[in-house]
């Protein structure tokens, strides 16, 4: 029993500066982990989507955020005119175009 009390007293006798330093190291490690596993991949994905949207041209096949498959008819600064079916066109915001159909899905 005395050894258990002595061990507890020895742990409490650790210098305050050392405990404070290890706290900041752990906080820095968590921030680095969040950066490499969350923020950096999201930033890369956002840049790729922006590049995709800025590269759209008339005739490209796209999929909107609502799941509509369409063909781009006209590209404007912030909007697209897309054709969904014969003589059915929609004006959508560029940010709502999320992907191009996979090669097997193109007709």
N, CA, C and O atoms as a MOPAC input file, in Angstrom:
PM7 MOZYME 1SCF
protein

 N      0.82100 1    -1.18500 1     0.00000 1
 C      0.00000 1     0.00000 1     0.00000 1
 C      0.86600 1     1.25100 1     0.00000 1
 O      0.53000 1     2.23800 1    -0.65400 1
 N      1.94400 1     1.22000 1     0.70500 1
 C      2.81000 1     2.39700 1     0.76400 1
 C      3.44400 1     2.65700 1    -0.59400 1
 O      3.60500 1     3.81400 1    -0.98100 1
 N      3.80000 1     1.63100 1    -1.31000 1
 C      4.39300 1     1.84600 1    -2.63000 1
 C      3.39500 1     2.50300 1    -3.57500 1
 O      3.79800 1     3.30500 1    -4.41800 1
 N      2.12100 1     2.19400 1    -3.46400 1
 C      1.10400 1     2.82100 1    -4.29300 1
 C      1.00100 1     4.30800 1    -3.96700 1
 O      0.90100 1     5.13000 1    -4.87700 1
 N      1.02500 1     4.66300 1    -2.69400 1
 C      0.97900 1     6.07000 1    -2.28700 1
 C      2.23700 1     6.80300 1    -2.70300 1
 O      2.17800 1     7.95900 1    -3.12000 1
 N      3.37800 1     6.13600 1    -2.59300 1
 C      4.63400 1     6.76500 1    -3.00500 1
 C      4.63700 1     7.02100 1    -4.50700 1
 O      5.13300 1     8.05600 1    -4.95100 1
 N      4.09600 1     6.10100 1    -5.29200 1
 C      4.03600 1     6.26200 1    -6.74800 1
 C      3.12700 1     7.43400 1    -7.11600 1
 O      3.43700 1     8.19900 1    -8.02900 1
 N      2.00700 1     7.57500 1    -6.40700 1
 C      1.09000 1     8.68400 1    -6.66800 1
 C      1.74100 1    10.00900 1    -6.31500 1
 O      1.57800 1    10.99100 1    -7.03900 1
 N      2.46800 1    10.04900 1    -5.22200 1
 C      3.15100 1    11.27300 1    -4.80800 1
 C      4.26300 1    11.62000 1    -5.79800 1
 O      4.47500 1    12.79600 1    -6.09300 1
 N      4.96500 1    10.63200 1    -6.30600 1
 C      6.04600 1    10.88500 1    -7.27300 1
 C      5.47400 1    11.41800 1    -8.57800 1
 O      6.09100 1    12.27600 1    -9.20900 1
 N      4.29500 1    10.92700 1    -9.00200 1
 C      3.65600 1    11.41500 1   -10.22500 1
 C      3.18400 1    12.84300 1   -10.07500 1
 O      3.23900 1    13.61800 1   -11.02900 1
 N      2.71900 1    13.20200 1    -8.89000 1
 C      2.24500 1    14.55600 1    -8.64200 1
 C      3.40700 1    15.52600 1    -8.52000 1
 O      3.21900 1    16.73400 1    -8.66200 1
 N      4.59200 1    15.02400 1    -8.26300 1
 C      5.73900 1    15.89000 1    -8.08800 1
 C      6.38800 1    16.28700 1    -9.40700 1
 O      7.42100 1    16.95600 1    -9.40500 1
 N      5.79900 1    15.88200 1   -10.54500 1
 C      6.34700 1    16.23900 1   -11.84800 1
 C      6.30800 1    17.76100 1   -12.00500 1
 O      5.32100 1    18.38500 1   -11.61500 1
 N      7.33800 1    18.36300 1   -12.55500 1
 C      7.36300 1    19.81600 1   -12.71800 1
 C      6.19600 1    20.29900 1   -13.58500 1
 O      5.84100 1    19.65300 1   -14.57100 1
 N      5.61700 1    21.40900 1   -13.22100 1
 C      4.46200 1    21.94700 1   -13.92800 1
 C      4.81100 1    22.31600 1   -15.36300 1
 O      3.98200 1    22.15000 1   -16.25700 1
 N      6.00700 1    22.80700 1   -15.59600 1
 C      6.42800 1    23.19400 1   -16.94200 1
 C      6.44400 1    22.02200 1   -17.90000 1
 O      6.10400 1    22.18100 1   -19.07300 1
 N      6.82700 1    20.85900 1   -17.43200 1
 C      6.88900 1    19.67400 1   -18.28000 1
 C      5.48900 1    19.23300 1   -18.69300 1
 O      5.28100 1    18.87500 1   -19.85200 1
 N      4.53100 1    19.25000 1   -17.78300 1
 C      3.16100 1    18.87100 1   -18.09500 1
 C      2.55200 1    19.86600 1   -19.08600 1
 O      1.83600 1    19.46300 1   -20.00300 1
 N      2.82500 1    21.13400 1   -18.91500 1
 C      2.31900 1    22.16300 1   -19.80500 1
 C      2.89700 1    21.98900 1   -21.20700 1
 O      2.17600 1    22.16300 1   -22.19000 1
 N      4.17800 1    21.64900 1   -21.32300 1
 C      4.83800 1    21.45400 1   -22.61100 1
 C      4.22200 1    20.27000 1   -23.35400 1
 O      3.97500 1    20.36600 1   -24.55600 1
 N      3.97300 1    19.18100 1   -22.68000 1
 C      3.40600 1    18.00800 1   -23.33600 1
 C      1.97500 1    18.26900 1   -23.80700 1
 O      1.54600 1    17.70700 1   -24.81500 1
 N      1.24100 1    19.11000 1   -23.09500 1
 C     -0.10700 1    19.49600 1   -23.51500 1
 C     -0.04900 1    20.18900 1   -24.87200 1
 O     -0.83600 1    19.86500 1   -25.76200 1
 N      0.86100 1    21.12800 1   -25.04200 1
 C      0.97000 1    21.87900 1   -26.29300 1
 C      1.46600 1    20.99500 1   -27.44300 1
 O      1.08400 1    21.19700 1   -28.59600 1
 N      2.30800 1    20.02800 1   -27.12600 1
 C      2.75100 1    19.08700 1   -28.15700 1
 C      1.56200 1    18.27000 1   -28.64800 1
 O      1.42200 1    18.05200 1   -29.85200 1
 N      0.71500 1    17.82100 1   -27.74700 1
 C     -0.46600 1    17.04200 1   -28.13300 1
 C     -1.44800 1    17.88500 1   -28.96200 1
 O     -2.01500 1    17.39000 1   -29.93600 1
 N     -1.64600 1    19.13000 1   -28.58700 1
 C     -2.52800 1    20.01800 1   -29.34800 1
 C     -1.97400 1    20.21100 1   -30.75600 1
 O     -2.72900 1    20.14100 1   -31.72500 1
 N     -0.66800 1    20.45200 1   -30.88700 1
 C     -0.03700 1    20.62500 1   -32.19700 1
 C     -0.15800 1    19.35300 1   -33.03000 1
 O     -0.39900 1    19.42700 1   -34.23500 1
 N      0.00300 1    18.20600 1   -32.41400 1
 C     -0.12500 1    16.93900 1   -33.13000 1
 C     -1.55300 1    16.74900 1   -33.65300 1
 O     -1.73500 1    16.27700 1   -34.77500 1
 N     -2.55300 1    17.10300 1   -32.86700 1
 C     -3.93900 1    16.98000 1   -33.31000 1
 C     -4.22800 1    17.91100 1   -34.47800 1
 O     -4.92700 1    17.53100 1   -35.41700 1
 N     -3.69400 1    19.12500 1   -34.42600 1
 C     -3.90100 1    20.07700 1   -35.52600 1
 C     -3.25200 1    19.55700 1   -36.79800 1
 O     -3.84300 1    19.66000 1   -37.87300 1
 N     -2.05700 1    19.00400 1   -36.70100 1
 C     -1.38800 1    18.44100 1   -37.87300 1
 C     -2.17500 1    17.26600 1   -38.45200 1
 O     -2.31400 1    17.14400 1   -39.66900 1
 N     -2.67700 1    16.41800 1   -37.59000 1
 C     -3.46800 1    15.27800 1   -38.05800 1
 C     -4.72200 1    15.76000 1   -38.77400 1
 O     -5.06700 1    15.24000 1   -39.83600 1
 N     -5.40700 1    16.74600 1   -38.20700 1
 C     -6.60400 1    17.29100 1   -38.85100 1
 C     -6.26600 1    17.91300 1   -40.19800 1
 O     -7.02700 1    17.77400 1   -41.15600 1
 N     -5.12600 1    18.60000 1   -40.27600 1
 C     -4.73100 1    19.23100 1   -41.53100 1
 C     -4.51500 1    18.16900 1   -42.61000 1
 O     -5.05500 1    18.29600 1   -43.70900 1
 N     -3.74300 1    17.13400 1   -42.32100 1
 C     -3.40500 1    16.14900 1   -43.33400 1
 C     -4.55100 1    15.20400 1   -43.68600 1
 O     -4.58300 1    14.68000 1   -44.80000 1
 N     -5.49200 1    14.97000 1   -42.77200 1
 C     -6.57200 1    14.03700 1   -43.05500 1
 C     -7.89700 1    14.70300 1   -43.39800 1
 O     -8.79800 1    14.03900 1   -43.91000 1
 N     -8.04000 1    16.01000 1   -43.12500 1
 C     -9.32100 1    16.65600 1   -43.39700 1
 C     -9.17900 1    17.87600 1   -44.29300 1
 O     -9.75300 1    17.89900 1   -45.38200 1
 N     -8.44300 1    18.87600 1   -43.87700 1
 C     -8.40500 1    20.13900 1   -44.59900 1
 C     -7.69700 1    20.04100 1   -45.93600 1
 O     -8.19300 1    20.57400 1   -46.92800 1
 N     -6.56700 1    19.38400 1   -45.99300 1
 C     -5.78600 1    19.30100 1   -47.22500 1
 C     -6.53000 1    18.52800 1   -48.32100 1
 O     -6.60500 1    19.02100 1   -49.44700 1
 N     -7.07900 1    17.34600 1   -48.04400 1
 C     -7.82200 1    16.65000 1   -49.10200 1
 C     -9.05600 1    17.43000 1   -49.57500 1
 O     -9.38500 1    17.42500 1   -50.76100 1
 N     -9.72800 1    18.09300 1   -48.64100 1
 C    -10.89400 1    18.88600 1   -49.01800 1
 C    -10.48800 1    20.04800 1   -49.91200 1
 O    -11.19200 1    20.36500 1   -50.87100 1
 N     -9.37900 1    20.67700 1   -49.61600 1
 C     -8.88000 1    21.78200 1   -50.43000 1
 C     -8.53000 1    21.29600 1   -51.83600 1
 O     -8.84400 1    21.96600 1   -52.82000 1
 N     -7.88800 1    20.14300 1   -51.93300 1
 C     -7.55500 1    19.57500 1   -53.24300 1
 C     -8.81500 1    19.25200 1   -54.04000 1
 O     -8.88300 1    19.52600 1   -55.23800 1
 N     -9.80500 1    18.67400 1   -53.37800 1
 C    -11.05700 1    18.33100 1   -54.05500 1
 C    -11.77100 1    19.58000 1   -54.55000 1
 O    -12.31600 1    19.59300 1   -55.65400 1
 N    -11.76600 1    20.63100 1   -53.73100 1
 C    -12.41600 1    21.88400 1   -54.10500 1
 C    -11.73800 1    22.51700 1   -55.31700 1
 O    -12.41700 1    23.02800 1   -56.20800 1
 N    -10.40400 1    22.48600 1   -55.35900 1
 C     -9.67000 1    23.03900 1   -56.49600 1
 C     -9.93500 1    22.25000 1   -57.77100 1
 O    -10.07000 1    22.83500 1   -58.84600 1
 N    -10.01100 1    20.90900 1   -57.65900 1
 C    -10.30300 1    20.07600 1   -58.82400 1
 C    -11.70400 1    20.35600 1   -59.36700 1
 O    -11.89900 1    20.40600 1   -60.58200 1
 N    -12.68300 1    20.54000 1   -58.47100 1
 C    -14.04700 1    20.85000 1   -58.90700 1
 C    -14.10000 1    22.20900 1   -59.59600 1
 O    -14.78900 1    22.36900 1   -60.60300 1
 N    -13.37500 1    23.18300 1   -59.05800 1
 C    -13.34900 1    24.51200 1   -59.67100 1
 C    -12.72800 1    24.44200 1   -61.06300 1
 O    -13.21800 1    25.07900 1   -61.99600 1
 N    -11.66500 1    23.67800 1   -61.20300 1
 C    -11.00700 1    23.50300 1   -62.50600 1
 C    -11.96000 1    22.82100 1   -63.49300 1
 O    -12.04500 1    23.22200 1   -64.65400 1
 N    -12.68100 1    21.78300 1   -63.02500 1
 C    -13.66000 1    21.08000 1   -63.85900 1
 C    -14.74800 1    22.03800 1   -64.33300 1
 O    -15.07700 1    22.06800 1   -65.51800 1
 N    -15.30100 1    22.81400 1   -63.41900 1
 C    -16.39400 1    23.72900 1   -63.76800 1
 C    -15.94000 1    24.84100 1   -64.69500 1
 O    -16.68200 1    25.24300 1   -65.59100 1
 N    -14.72300 1    25.34500 1   -64.49100 1
 C    -14.21600 1    26.40500 1   -65.36700 1
 C    -13.85600 1    25.87100 1   -66.75200 1
 O    -13.79000 1    26.64200 1   -67.71000 1
 N    -13.62500 1    24.57500 1   -66.87000 1
 C    -13.27000 1    23.97200 1   -68.14800 1
 C    -14.45500 1    23.47900 1   -68.95700 1
 O    -14.26800 1    22.92500 1   -70.04000 1
 N    -15.66900 1    23.66700 1   -68.45900 1
 C    -16.84300 1    23.20700 1   -69.18900 1
 C    -17.02200 1    24.00600 1   -70.46900 1
 O    -16.78900 1    25.21400 1   -70.50700 1
 N    -17.44600 1    23.29600 1   -71.52800 1
 C    -17.70200 1    23.95500 1   -72.80200 1
 C    -18.96500 1    23.35500 1   -73.41600 1
 O    -19.46500 1    22.32900 1   -72.95400 1
 N    -19.45500 1    23.98300 1   -74.42400 1
 C    -20.66000 1    23.52500 1   -75.09000 1
 C    -20.45000 1    22.11300 1   -75.63100 1
 O    -19.42700 1    21.82100 1   -76.25100 1
 N    -21.42900 1    21.24100 1   -75.39100 1
 C    -21.35400 1    19.86000 1   -75.85700 1
 C    -20.91100 1    18.87900 1   -74.78800 1
 O    -21.05700 1    17.67200 1   -74.98000 1
 N    -20.37300 1    19.34900 1   -73.66500 1
 C    -19.94400 1    18.45600 1   -72.58400 1
 C    -21.15600 1    17.83200 1   -71.90000 1
 O    -22.17800 1    18.49000 1   -71.70600 1
 N    -21.03300 1    16.57100 1   -71.54000 1
 C    -22.08400 1    15.89200 1   -70.78000 1
 C    -21.77200 1    16.05200 1   -69.30000 1
 O    -20.62600 1    15.89700 1   -68.87700 1
 N    -22.80700 1    16.36400 1   -68.51000 1
 C    -22.62200 1    16.63600 1   -67.08400 1
 C    -23.73500 1    15.98900 1   -66.26300 1
 O    -24.77000 1    15.57100 1   -66.78100 1
 N    -23.47200 1    15.92600 1   -64.96100 1
 C    -24.48000 1    15.49200 1   -63.98500 1
 C    -24.61300 1    16.61300 1   -62.96700 1
 O    -23.61200 1    17.11200 1   -62.45400 1
 N    -25.84800 1    17.01100 1   -62.67300 1
 C    -26.06700 1    18.08200 1   -61.69700 1
 C    -26.15600 1    17.50100 1   -60.29300 1
 O    -26.20300 1    16.28400 1   -60.11300 1
 N    -26.17900 1    18.38600 1   -59.30300 1
 C    -26.28900 1    17.96100 1   -57.90400 1
 C    -27.61000 1    17.24800 1   -57.65000 1
 O    -27.70600 1    16.44000 1   -56.72600 1
 N    -28.61700 1    17.53000 1   -58.44600 1
 C    -29.91200 1    16.86500 1   -58.29300 1
 C    -29.99400 1    15.54400 1   -59.01900 1
 O    -31.02600 1    14.87500 1   -58.96500 1
 N    -28.91400 1    15.14500 1   -59.71000 1
 C    -28.89000 1    13.86700 1   -60.40300 1
 C    -29.39200 1    13.93600 1   -61.83000 1
 O    -29.70400 1    12.90200 1   -62.42100 1
 N    -29.47700 1    15.12100 1   -62.39500 1
 C    -29.95900 1    15.28100 1   -63.76800 1
 C    -28.77700 1    15.13800 1   -64.72800 1
 O    -27.76100 1    15.82100 1   -64.59300 1
 N    -28.93200 1    14.23900 1   -65.69700 1
 C    -27.92900 1    14.07100 1   -66.74700 1
 C    -28.29500 1    15.01500 1   -67.87600 1
 O    -29.44300 1    15.04500 1   -68.31900 1
 N    -27.32300 1    15.78600 1   -68.34200 1
 C    -27.62400 1    16.78200 1   -69.35600 1
 C    -26.39500 1    17.05200 1   -70.22600 1
 O    -25.29500 1    16.56600 1   -69.96400 1
 N    -26.62900 1    17.84500 1   -71.26800 1
 C    -25.56200 1    18.28500 1   -72.16800 1
 C    -25.49200 1    19.80700 1   -72.08100 1
 O    -26.51900 1    20.48200 1   -72.13800 1
 N    -24.30500 1    20.33600 1   -71.94600 1
 C    -24.12100 1    21.78700 1   -71.84900 1
 C    -24.37200 1    22.40500 1   -73.21400 1
 O    -23.78200 1    21.98300 1   -74.20800 1
 N    -25.24600 1    23.40700 1   -73.26600 1
 C    -25.53500 1    24.11700 1   -74.50600 1
 C    -24.85000 1    25.47600 1   -74.55100 1
 O    -24.39100 1    25.91000 1   -75.60700 1
 N    -24.78100 1    26.15400 1   -73.39500 1
 C    -24.18800 1    27.49200 1   -73.36700 1
 C    -23.54400 1    27.70500 1   -72.00400 1
 O    -24.13300 1    27.38600 1   -70.97100 1
 N    -22.34200 1    28.24000 1   -72.01200 1
 C    -21.61000 1    28.51100 1   -70.77800 1
 C    -21.56200 1    30.02100 1   -70.57000 1
 O    -21.13700 1    30.76500 1   -71.45400 1
 N    -21.99600 1    30.46000 1   -69.40900 1
 C    -21.90500 1    31.86800 1   -69.04400 1
 C    -21.01100 1    31.98800 1   -67.81700 1
 O    -20.46700 1    30.98900 1   -67.34500 1
 N    -20.85700 1    33.19000 1   -67.30400 1
 C    -19.91800 1    33.41600 1   -66.20200 1
 C    -20.25700 1    32.58100 1   -64.96500 1
 O    -19.38500 1    31.90900 1   -64.41400 1
 N    -21.50800 1    32.61900 1   -64.52900 1
 C    -21.88000 1    31.89400 1   -63.31400 1
 C    -22.94600 1    30.82900 1   -63.54300 1
 O    -23.26200 1    30.06400 1   -62.63200 1
 N    -23.50500 1    30.77200 1   -64.75600 1
 C    -24.57300 1    29.81400 1   -65.03100 1
 C    -24.27700 1    29.00400 1   -66.28900 1
 O    -23.40600 1    29.34400 1   -67.09100 1
 N    -25.02600 1    27.93200 1   -66.42600 1
 C    -24.95600 1    27.08200 1   -67.61500 1
 C    -26.36500 1    26.89000 1   -68.15400 1
 O    -27.33000 1    26.81600 1   -67.39300 1
 N    -26.47000 1    26.81200 1   -69.46200 1
 C    -27.72300 1    26.42700 1   -70.08100 1
 C    -27.51600 1    24.97800 1   -70.50500 1
 O    -26.67000 1    24.68100 1   -71.34800 1
 N    -28.30500 1    24.07600 1   -69.90700 1
 C    -28.12900 1    22.65100 1   -70.19400 1
 C    -29.38300 1    22.10600 1   -70.85200 1
 O    -30.49800 1    22.54600 1   -70.56700 1
 N    -29.17800 1    21.13100 1   -71.74600 1
 C    -30.29700 1    20.48400 1   -72.40800 1
 C    -30.49700 1    19.12000 1   -71.77300 1
 O    -29.59400 1    18.28300 1   -71.76700 1
 N    -31.69400 1    18.90900 1   -71.24000 1
 C    -32.02600 1    17.66900 1   -70.55800 1
 C    -32.60500 1    16.66500 1   -71.54900 1
 O    -32.28000 1    15.47900 1   -71.49800 1
 N    -33.45300 1    17.13600 1   -72.44000 1
 C    -34.09000 1    16.30200 1   -73.45200 1
 C    -34.29500 1    17.18700 1   -74.67900 1
 O    -33.94000 1    18.36500 1   -74.64300 1
 N    -34.84500 1    16.66500 1   -75.73800 1
 C    -35.09100 1    17.47000 1   -76.93500 1
 C    -35.94100 1    18.68200 1   -76.59000 1
 O    -37.05000 1    18.54700 1   -76.07300 1
 N    -35.41800 1    19.85600 1   -76.87500 1
 C    -36.10300 1    21.13100 1   -76.63000 1
 C    -36.45300 1    21.37400 1   -75.16800 1
 O    -37.36400 1    22.15100 1   -74.88200 1
 N    -35.76600 1    20.74000 1   -74.25000 1
 C    -35.95800 1    20.99700 1   -72.81600 1
 C    -34.62900 1    21.49000 1   -72.26800 1
 O    -33.68100 1    20.71900 1   -72.11300 1
 N    -34.57100 1    22.78400 1   -71.97800 1
 C    -33.32900 1    23.36300 1   -71.46500 1
 C    -33.56800 1    23.94700 1   -70.08200 1
 O    -34.66200 1    24.40800 1   -69.75600 1
 N    -32.52600 1    23.91300 1   -69.29100 1
 C    -32.56700 1    24.47200 1   -67.94100 1
 C    -31.36900 1    25.38600 1   -67.75300 1
 O    -30.29100 1    25.13700 1   -68.29200 1
 N    -31.56800 1    26.43400 1   -66.99300 1
 C    -30.45600 1    27.29100 1   -66.61100 1
 C    -30.11300 1    26.93100 1   -65.16600 1
 O    -30.95000 1    27.03500 1   -64.27000 1
 N    -28.85100 1    26.50100 1   -64.95500 1
 C    -28.42200 1    26.10900 1   -63.61800 1
 C    -27.14900 1    26.86700 1   -63.25800 1
 O    -26.39800 1    27.31100 1   -64.12600 1
 N    -26.93400 1    27.00000 1   -61.96600 1
 C    -25.70400 1    27.60900 1   -61.46400 1
 C    -24.54600 1    26.64700 1   -61.71000 1
 O    -24.71300 1    25.43400 1   -61.58200 1
 N    -23.38800 1    27.16900 1   -62.05800 1
 C    -22.21900 1    26.31300 1   -62.31000 1
 C    -21.87600 1    25.45500 1   -61.10200 1
 O    -21.39800 1    24.33100 1   -61.25500 1
 N    -22.11400 1    25.96900 1   -59.91300 1
 C    -21.78600 1    25.22200 1   -58.69500 1
 C    -22.64500 1    23.98200 1   -58.50300 1
 O    -22.32100 1    23.12700 1   -57.67800 1
 N    -23.73500 1    23.87200 1   -59.25500 1
 C    -24.61000 1    22.70700 1   -59.12600 1
 C    -24.20600 1    21.56700 1   -60.05100 1
 O    -24.80100 1    20.49100 1   -59.99300 1
 N    -23.21200 1    21.78000 1   -60.89600 1
 C    -22.69000 1    20.70200 1   -61.73500 1
 C    -21.61400 1    19.99900 1   -60.92200 1
 O    -20.63000 1    20.61100 1   -60.50700 1
 N    -21.81500 1    18.70800 1   -60.70000 1
 C    -20.91100 1    17.99500 1   -59.79500 1
 C    -19.99100 1    17.00300 1   -60.47900 1
 O    -18.96300 1    16.64100 1   -59.90800 1
 N    -20.32200 1    16.54400 1   -61.69100 1
 C    -19.47500 1    15.51500 1   -62.31400 1
 C    -19.79500 1    15.38700 1   -63.79000 1
 O    -20.79900 1    15.89500 1   -64.28700 1
 N    -18.90000 1    14.68800 1   -64.46900 1
 C    -19.14400 1    14.24800 1   -65.83700 1
 C    -19.48400 1    12.76500 1   -65.75700 1
 O    -18.92700 1    12.05200 1   -64.92200 1
 N    -20.38400 1    12.29100 1   -66.60600 1
 C    -20.70900 1    10.86300 1   -66.54500 1
 C    -19.49300 1     9.99700 1   -66.83500 1
 O    -18.60900 1    10.38800 1   -67.59600 1
 N    -19.45500 1     8.83200 1   -66.22900 1
 C    -18.36600 1     7.89600 1   -66.48700 1
 C    -18.43700 1     7.45700 1   -67.95300 1
 O    -19.51600 1     7.47500 1   -68.54500 1
 N    -17.31300 1     7.06600 1   -68.54100 1
 C    -17.29200 1     6.68700 1   -69.96200 1
 C    -18.34500 1     5.63600 1   -70.33100 1
 O    -18.89400 1     5.69300 1   -71.43100 1
 N    -18.63700 1     4.69800 1   -69.46300 1
 C    -19.63000 1     3.66700 1   -69.76000 1
 C    -21.04700 1     4.24200 1   -69.80400 1
 O    -21.93500 1     3.65800 1   -70.42500 1
 N    -21.26100 1     5.39600 1   -69.14200 1
 C    -22.58800 1     6.00000 1   -69.08700 1
 C    -22.85500 1     6.93300 1   -70.25700 1
 O    -24.01000 1     7.27800 1   -70.50600 1
 N    -21.81400 1     7.35600 1   -70.98900 1
 C    -22.00400 1     8.27100 1   -72.10700 1
 C    -22.69900 1     7.54500 1   -73.25100 1
 O    -22.43000 1     6.37300 1   -73.51300 1
 N    -23.60000 1     8.26000 1   -73.93100 1
 C    -24.32700 1     7.66100 1   -75.04900 1
 C    -24.05200 1     8.42800 1   -76.31100 1
 O    -24.57400 1     8.08100 1   -77.37100 1

